[in-house]
XYZ file of N, CA and C in Angstrom:
528
model
N 58.458 8.792 -8.758
C 58.369 9.058 -7.346
C 58.611 7.752 -6.576
N 59.174 7.869 -5.416
C 59.524 6.701 -4.572
C 58.302 6.128 -3.882
N 58.274 4.806 -3.790
C 57.228 4.104 -3.104
C 57.484 4.223 -1.569
N 56.393 4.541 -0.848
C 56.456 4.738 0.604
C 55.577 3.704 1.270
N 56.176 3.035 2.286
C 55.342 2.091 3.065
C 54.954 2.739 4.374
N 53.716 2.529 4.740
C 53.171 3.071 6.013
C 52.634 1.876 6.803
N 52.894 1.883 8.135
C 52.443 0.838 8.995
C 51.510 1.369 10.057
N 50.387 0.713 10.365
C 49.467 1.159 11.366
C 50.163 1.374 12.687
N 49.815 2.485 13.322
C 50.243 2.764 14.690
C 49.079 2.298 15.613
N 49.141 1.120 16.223
C 48.014 0.577 16.921
C 47.693 1.345 18.218
N 48.638 2.031 18.766
C 48.356 2.801 20.002
C 47.562 4.062 19.736
N 47.480 4.488 18.509
C 46.758 5.673 18.151
C 45.690 5.389 17.092
N 45.168 4.158 17.089
C 44.178 3.739 16.098
C 43.086 2.931 16.775
N 41.901 2.992 16.235
C 40.737 2.212 16.722
C 39.838 1.880 15.541
N 39.168 0.727 15.710
C 38.247 0.281 14.653
C 36.978 -0.183 15.369
N 35.841 0.423 15.018
C 34.563 0.080 15.658
C 33.577 -0.361 14.649
N 32.563 -1.094 15.155
C 31.381 -1.424 14.397
C 30.160 -1.015 15.187
N 29.124 -0.672 14.484
C 27.822 -0.260 15.148
C 26.706 -0.984 14.461
N 25.811 -1.507 15.260
C 24.666 -2.222 14.733
C 23.385 -1.945 15.601
N 22.256 -1.838 14.962
C 21.014 -1.629 15.698
C 20.619 -2.822 16.482
N 20.179 -2.681 17.705
C 19.726 -3.782 18.544
C 18.262 -3.457 18.896
N 17.378 -4.455 18.680
C 15.949 -4.314 18.866
C 15.351 -3.212 18.015
N 16.209 -2.719 17.094
C 15.810 -1.651 16.121
C 15.545 -0.300 16.820
N 15.955 -0.202 18.087
C 15.698 1.090 18.802
C 16.976 1.742 19.314
N 18.058 0.993 19.474
C 19.363 1.573 19.949
C 20.497 0.966 19.171
N 21.650 1.561 19.253
C 22.815 1.100 18.583
C 23.798 0.562 19.570
N 24.333 -0.650 19.295
C 25.382 -1.264 20.101
C 26.671 -1.018 19.361
N 27.691 -0.631 20.074
C 29.013 -0.359 19.520
C 29.977 -1.435 20.043
N 30.791 -1.936 19.087
C 31.849 -2.864 19.454
C 33.113 -2.475 18.748
N 34.222 -3.109 19.056
C 35.487 -2.836 18.400
C 36.300 -4.065 18.261
N 37.255 -3.982 17.358
C 38.329 -4.943 17.283
C 39.519 -4.386 18.003
N 39.977 -5.046 18.995
C 41.077 -4.530 19.833
C 42.487 -4.843 19.197
N 42.498 -5.881 18.348
C 43.769 -6.314 17.748
C 43.623 -6.362 16.210
N 44.345 -5.484 15.521
C 44.338 -5.444 14.077
C 45.615 -4.817 13.550
N 45.942 -5.148 12.330
C 47.102 -4.548 11.660
C 46.667 -4.026 10.284
N 47.388 -3.057 9.818
C 47.119 -2.498 8.446
C 48.429 -1.921 7.917
N 48.520 -1.975 6.589
C 49.677 -1.378 5.917
C 49.134 -0.710 4.683
N 49.849 0.347 4.301
C 49.516 0.984 3.007
C 50.798 1.390 2.327
N 50.781 1.283 1.027
C 51.842 1.648 0.160
C 51.431 2.779 -0.741
N 52.176 3.858 -0.752
C 51.761 5.021 -1.536
C 52.948 5.511 -2.364
N 52.647 6.432 -3.238
C 53.697 7.136 -3.981
C 54.059 8.355 -3.200
N 55.130 8.398 -2.494
C 55.522 9.505 -1.630
C 54.435 9.661 -0.547
N 54.021 10.925 -0.359
C 52.993 11.234 0.650
C 51.615 11.446 0.014
N 51.423 10.964 -1.265
C 50.168 11.006 -1.930
C 49.495 9.665 -1.774
N 48.205 9.647 -1.405
C 47.559 8.392 -1.098
C 46.605 7.923 -2.234
N 46.439 8.733 -3.265
C 45.632 8.328 -4.405
C 46.393 7.138 -5.028
N 45.629 6.059 -5.348
C 46.198 4.852 -5.918
C 47.028 4.033 -4.924
N 46.923 4.342 -3.639
C 47.670 3.595 -2.617
C 47.106 2.160 -2.597
N 47.926 1.246 -2.101
C 47.544 -0.140 -1.855
C 47.393 -0.304 -0.349
N 46.227 -0.851 0.076
C 45.942 -0.980 1.506
C 45.568 -2.416 1.828
N 46.150 -2.904 2.942
C 45.741 -4.183 3.438
C 45.496 -4.129 4.925
N 44.544 -4.981 5.405
C 44.119 -4.970 6.779
C 43.862 -6.391 7.234
N 44.146 -6.658 8.485
C 43.807 -7.974 9.077
C 43.451 -7.751 10.514
N 42.244 -8.220 10.897
C 41.707 -8.023 12.217
C 41.469 -9.370 12.912
N 41.773 -9.462 14.183
C 41.638 -10.689 14.961
C 40.243 -10.740 15.579
N 39.437 -11.714 15.107
C 38.044 -11.889 15.641
C 38.016 -12.137 17.110
N 39.037 -12.844 17.660
C 39.095 -13.077 19.086
C 39.205 -11.818 19.931
N 39.521 -10.696 19.299
C 39.647 -9.438 20.001
C 38.412 -8.586 20.021
N 37.274 -9.137 19.515
C 36.013 -8.382 19.568
C 35.665 -8.003 20.979
N 35.291 -6.751 21.155
C 34.904 -6.240 22.486
C 33.707 -5.306 22.354
N 32.595 -5.674 23.011
C 31.407 -4.808 23.006
C 31.103 -4.318 24.395
N 31.978 -4.685 25.328
C 31.779 -4.270 26.715
C 30.883 -5.251 27.480
N 30.502 -6.373 26.850
C 29.700 -7.403 27.456
C 30.244 -8.742 27.095
N 30.780 -9.512 28.059
C 31.444 -10.774 27.835
C 30.503 -11.813 27.170
N 29.253 -11.844 27.639
C 28.304 -12.851 27.018
C 28.064 -12.524 25.554
N 27.833 -11.228 25.235
C 27.616 -10.822 23.862
C 28.885 -11.064 23.021
N 30.061 -10.761 23.549
C 31.304 -11.001 22.850
C 31.461 -12.484 22.536
N 31.189 -13.326 23.490
C 31.309 -14.753 23.286
C 30.263 -15.242 22.221
N 29.082 -14.655 22.256
C 28.099 -15.036 21.210
C 28.572 -14.617 19.807
N 29.120 -13.379 19.729
C 29.659 -12.918 18.426
C 30.807 -13.803 17.897
N 31.597 -14.336 18.800
C 32.704 -15.197 18.406
C 32.263 -16.615 18.076
N 31.055 -16.980 18.428
C 30.525 -18.297 18.242
C 30.083 -18.567 16.752
N 29.720 -19.804 16.470
C 29.239 -20.165 15.163
C 28.064 -19.423 14.711
N 27.246 -18.845 15.612
C 26.069 -18.056 15.250
C 26.490 -16.844 14.469
N 27.676 -16.295 14.731
C 28.126 -15.089 14.037
C 29.474 -15.377 13.307
N 30.576 -14.992 13.934
C 31.868 -15.005 13.223
C 32.548 -16.375 13.198
N 32.212 -17.282 14.112
C 32.853 -18.584 14.174
C 34.364 -18.463 14.236
N 34.856 -17.769 15.297
C 36.218 -17.469 15.495
C 37.163 -18.629 15.495
N 36.666 -19.813 15.870
C 37.552 -20.981 15.871
C 37.922 -21.365 14.449
N 36.982 -21.220 13.543
C 37.221 -21.628 12.132
C 37.748 -20.460 11.289
N 37.242 -19.257 11.566
C 37.598 -18.035 10.808
C 38.165 -17.002 11.757
N 39.448 -17.075 12.056
C 40.084 -16.240 13.084
C 40.236 -14.788 12.738
N 40.164 -14.462 11.433
C 40.455 -13.106 11.043
C 39.444 -12.493 10.062
N 39.374 -11.157 10.054
C 38.698 -10.395 8.999
C 39.844 -9.800 8.162
N 39.685 -9.800 6.852
C 40.793 -9.186 6.007
C 40.164 -8.274 4.974
N 40.999 -7.317 4.565
C 40.583 -6.346 3.560
C 41.831 -6.090 2.679
N 41.567 -6.017 1.380
C 42.624 -5.657 0.395
C 42.043 -4.715 -0.601
N 42.658 -3.519 -0.740
C 42.099 -2.521 -1.620
C 42.296 -2.861 -3.078
N 41.373 -2.450 -3.928
C 41.489 -2.506 -5.386
C 41.782 -1.160 -5.965
N 41.255 -0.084 -5.343
C 41.479 1.276 -5.862
C 41.296 2.263 -4.720
N 42.039 3.352 -4.797
C 41.926 4.477 -3.855
C 41.885 5.733 -4.752
N 40.755 6.391 -4.711
C 40.556 7.569 -5.536
C 40.336 8.798 -4.662
N 40.988 9.880 -5.014
C 40.838 11.146 -4.286
C 39.483 11.770 -4.648
N 38.816 12.262 -3.614
C 37.479 12.900 -3.742
C 37.499 14.137 -2.845
N 37.937 15.264 -3.363
C 38.107 16.447 -2.565
C 39.237 16.197 -1.549
N 38.946 16.339 -0.256
C 39.925 16.066 0.790
C 39.887 14.664 1.305
N 38.958 13.880 0.736
C 38.772 12.507 1.157
C 39.309 11.498 0.109
N 39.236 10.247 0.464
C 39.571 9.157 -0.464
C 38.405 8.165 -0.490
N 38.081 7.682 -1.660
C 37.143 6.568 -1.794
C 37.964 5.297 -1.962
N 37.791 4.394 -1.013
C 38.607 3.166 -1.007
C 37.664 2.028 -1.350
N 38.029 1.328 -2.446
C 37.253 0.170 -2.861
C 38.144 -1.031 -2.755
N 37.578 -2.140 -2.314
C 38.414 -3.334 -2.201
C 37.513 -4.545 -1.801
N 38.193 -5.608 -1.466
C 37.531 -6.881 -1.072
C 37.657 -7.126 0.395
N 36.507 -7.305 1.067
C 36.467 -7.598 2.489
C 36.096 -9.110 2.618
N 36.885 -9.793 3.488
C 36.607 -11.178 3.760
C 36.231 -11.347 5.192
N 35.033 -11.875 5.397
C 34.554 -12.219 6.757
C 33.948 -13.598 6.694
N 34.359 -14.467 7.627
C 33.746 -15.816 7.725
C 33.887 -16.537 6.404
N 34.961 -16.378 5.696
C 35.183 -17.064 4.439
C 34.493 -16.526 3.242
N 33.718 -15.414 3.435
C 32.966 -14.818 2.299
C 33.750 -13.538 1.927
N 34.027 -13.401 0.657
C 34.726 -12.213 0.162
C 33.768 -11.394 -0.701
N 33.582 -10.143 -0.372
C 32.625 -9.256 -1.109
C 33.323 -7.919 -1.331
N 32.942 -7.204 -2.430
C 33.462 -5.841 -2.619
C 32.790 -4.875 -1.684
N 33.577 -3.920 -1.180
C 33.033 -2.879 -0.353
C 33.599 -1.544 -0.741
N 32.923 -0.491 -0.359
C 33.405 0.881 -0.598
C 33.465 1.578 0.782
N 34.585 2.179 1.075
C 34.810 2.915 2.312
C 35.219 4.317 1.994
N 34.946 5.234 2.905
C 35.360 6.621 2.757
C 36.470 6.871 3.810
N 37.566 7.360 3.317
C 38.689 7.710 4.299
C 38.909 9.257 4.208
N 38.504 9.875 5.293
C 38.734 11.349 5.424
C 40.140 11.536 5.856
N 40.894 12.278 5.067
C 42.292 12.519 5.330
C 42.473 13.624 6.392
N 43.112 13.211 7.501
C 43.318 14.172 8.606
C 44.586 14.996 8.457
N 45.513 14.491 7.651
C 46.773 15.219 7.455
C 48.023 14.397 7.814
N 49.128 15.017 7.625
C 50.404 14.416 7.967
C 51.069 15.335 8.976
N 51.716 14.701 9.952
C 52.409 15.438 11.071
C 53.608 14.649 11.492
N 54.560 15.331 12.138
C 55.711 14.724 12.682
C 55.580 14.737 14.219
N 55.723 13.539 14.788
C 55.619 13.442 16.267
C 56.922 13.954 16.943
N 56.931 14.096 18.263
C 58.125 14.587 18.961
C 59.367 13.753 18.810
N 59.263 12.471 18.315
C 60.367 11.631 18.156
C 60.841 11.535 16.673
N 60.263 12.424 15.849
C 60.701 12.504 14.480
C 60.001 11.565 13.498
N 58.976 10.850 13.989
C 58.230 9.927 13.099
C 57.188 10.699 12.341
N 57.096 10.436 11.049
C 56.095 11.051 10.171
C 54.838 10.207 10.244
N 53.676 10.774 10.522
C 52.389 10.086 10.728
C 51.364 10.697 9.762
N 50.460 9.820 9.331
C 49.364 10.193 8.496
C 48.034 9.688 9.173
N 47.016 10.509 9.225
C 45.823 10.145 9.916
C 44.581 10.110 9.004
N 43.716 9.187 9.251
C 42.491 9.011 8.444
C 41.351 8.619 9.370
N 40.151 9.152 9.027
C 38.912 8.728 9.666
C 38.154 7.911 8.640
N 37.921 6.669 8.945
C 37.330 5.682 8.037
C 35.844 5.534 8.363
N 35.028 5.397 7.320
C 33.604 5.087 7.515
C 33.124 4.267 6.390
N 32.070 3.440 6.633
C 31.477 2.650 5.601
C 30.315 1.847 6.200
N 29.642 1.091 5.377
C 28.534 0.220 5.749
C 28.628 -1.068 4.997
N 28.227 -2.162 5.684
C 28.121 -3.443 5.016
C 26.814 -4.068 5.440
N 26.416 -5.075 4.671
C 25.247 -5.892 5.022
C 25.836 -7.172 5.600
N 25.630 -7.416 6.888
C 26.261 -8.562 7.547
C 25.866 -9.929 6.960
N 24.589 -10.033 6.464
C 24.143 -11.344 5.967
C 24.922 -11.698 4.706
N 25.459 -10.756 3.937
C 26.226 -11.074 2.745
C 27.515 -11.779 3.085
N 27.926 -11.722 4.407
C 29.141 -12.310 4.804
C 28.865 -13.579 5.695
N 27.642 -14.117 5.615
C 27.291 -15.303 6.352
C 26.985 -15.028 7.823
N 26.785 -13.810 8.215
C 26.440 -13.454 9.602
C 24.924 -13.298 9.643
N 24.217 -14.423 9.657
C 22.749 -14.332 9.436
C 21.959 -14.617 10.698
N 22.557 -14.892 11.841
C 21.789 -15.132 13.040
C 20.873 -13.976 13.364
N 19.636 -14.226 13.787
C 18.758 -13.161 14.180
C 17.580 -13.777 14.924
N 16.745 -12.953 15.492
C 15.519 -13.399 16.185
C 14.433 -12.378 15.853
N 13.248 -12.923 15.486
C 12.084 -12.086 15.260
C 11.583 -11.555 16.589
N 11.068 -10.322 16.590
C 10.515 -9.680 17.811
C 8.968 -9.785 17.776
N 8.350 -9.977 18.926
C 6.912 -9.999 18.979
C 6.266 -8.741 18.466
N 6.950 -7.573 18.623
C 6.429 -6.324 18.204
C 6.731 -6.028 16.739
N 7.312 -6.978 16.052
C 7.714 -6.803 14.674
C 9.232 -6.436 14.587
N 9.762 -6.594 13.478
C 11.222 -6.343 13.302
C 12.066 -7.495 13.804
N 13.339 -7.284 13.892
C 14.278 -8.245 14.323
C 15.220 -7.699 15.394
N 15.892 -8.686 16.064
C 16.775 -8.272 17.177
C 17.969 -7.475 16.670
N 18.597 -7.910 15.581
C 19.852 -7.267 15.116
C 19.691 -6.857 13.667
N 20.022 -5.597 13.365
C 19.855 -5.066 11.997
C 20.851 -5.758 11.049
N 20.532 -5.692 9.781
C 21.404 -6.233 8.771
C 22.591 -5.321 8.514
N 22.304 -3.994 8.600
C 23.350 -3.014 8.280
C 24.294 -2.839 9.481
N 25.599 -2.881 9.185
C 26.621 -2.682 10.133
C 27.425 -1.498 9.669
N 27.584 -0.462 10.525
C 28.411 0.692 10.235
C 29.796 0.424 10.730
N 30.779 0.792 9.914
C 32.197 0.616 10.246
C 32.765 1.996 10.422
N 33.485 2.200 11.557
C 34.127 3.493 11.827
C 35.537 3.253 12.317
N 36.478 4.020 11.851
C 37.842 3.886 12.271
C 38.598 5.163 12.409
N 39.449 5.267 13.361
C 40.435 6.326 13.448
C 41.777 5.660 13.307
N 42.443 5.939 12.178
C 43.628 5.193 11.833
C 44.832 6.118 11.676
N 45.890 5.811 12.365
C 47.146 6.585 12.235
C 48.256 5.663 11.788
N 48.891 6.091 10.678
C 49.975 5.300 10.097
C 51.264 5.978 10.300
N 52.321 5.183 10.415
C 53.717 5.659 10.543
C 54.499 5.405 9.285
N 55.159 6.409 8.743
C 55.946 6.257 7.550
C 57.157 5.442 7.913
N 57.413 4.335 7.141
C 58.582 3.527 7.324
C 59.790 4.188 6.690
N 60.893 4.233 7.406
C 62.113 4.893 6.820
C 63.231 3.889 6.665
């Protein structure tokens, strides 16, 4: 079967992260600038190869002060580590979904992660482009990637949770 390359359609894709703040509410942020590619055997995504690169400078939580703090040395250190990167090791079909395992690199630390990609299907847009859609989800522990800044609260607990949820709506275009 022929190898097929797919490129992220950035105008129809988004990548978010969610983290507990004060342990009582969730703050949502996103990467506004990122790229991804996948290589598959035809239109089958099992055993696909996936790569991703996100621009730390594009972090947006809707609050400039918080965004600047996240880009600082307390968190991502965007001047020294400008990108987040992911490279898959395996993609296994699980019912209608895919289990994606690979290496995630944040702030110079590379760790294995497991993500779930819910397959939305394949469709042809009005201009004849073949598109594939996925809803991505997963969790990481931010301290494993050197994102250790925190503050203890007088009432107990900490300001920012260790667990970060990752959510994405990703649309890829088949290269012809």
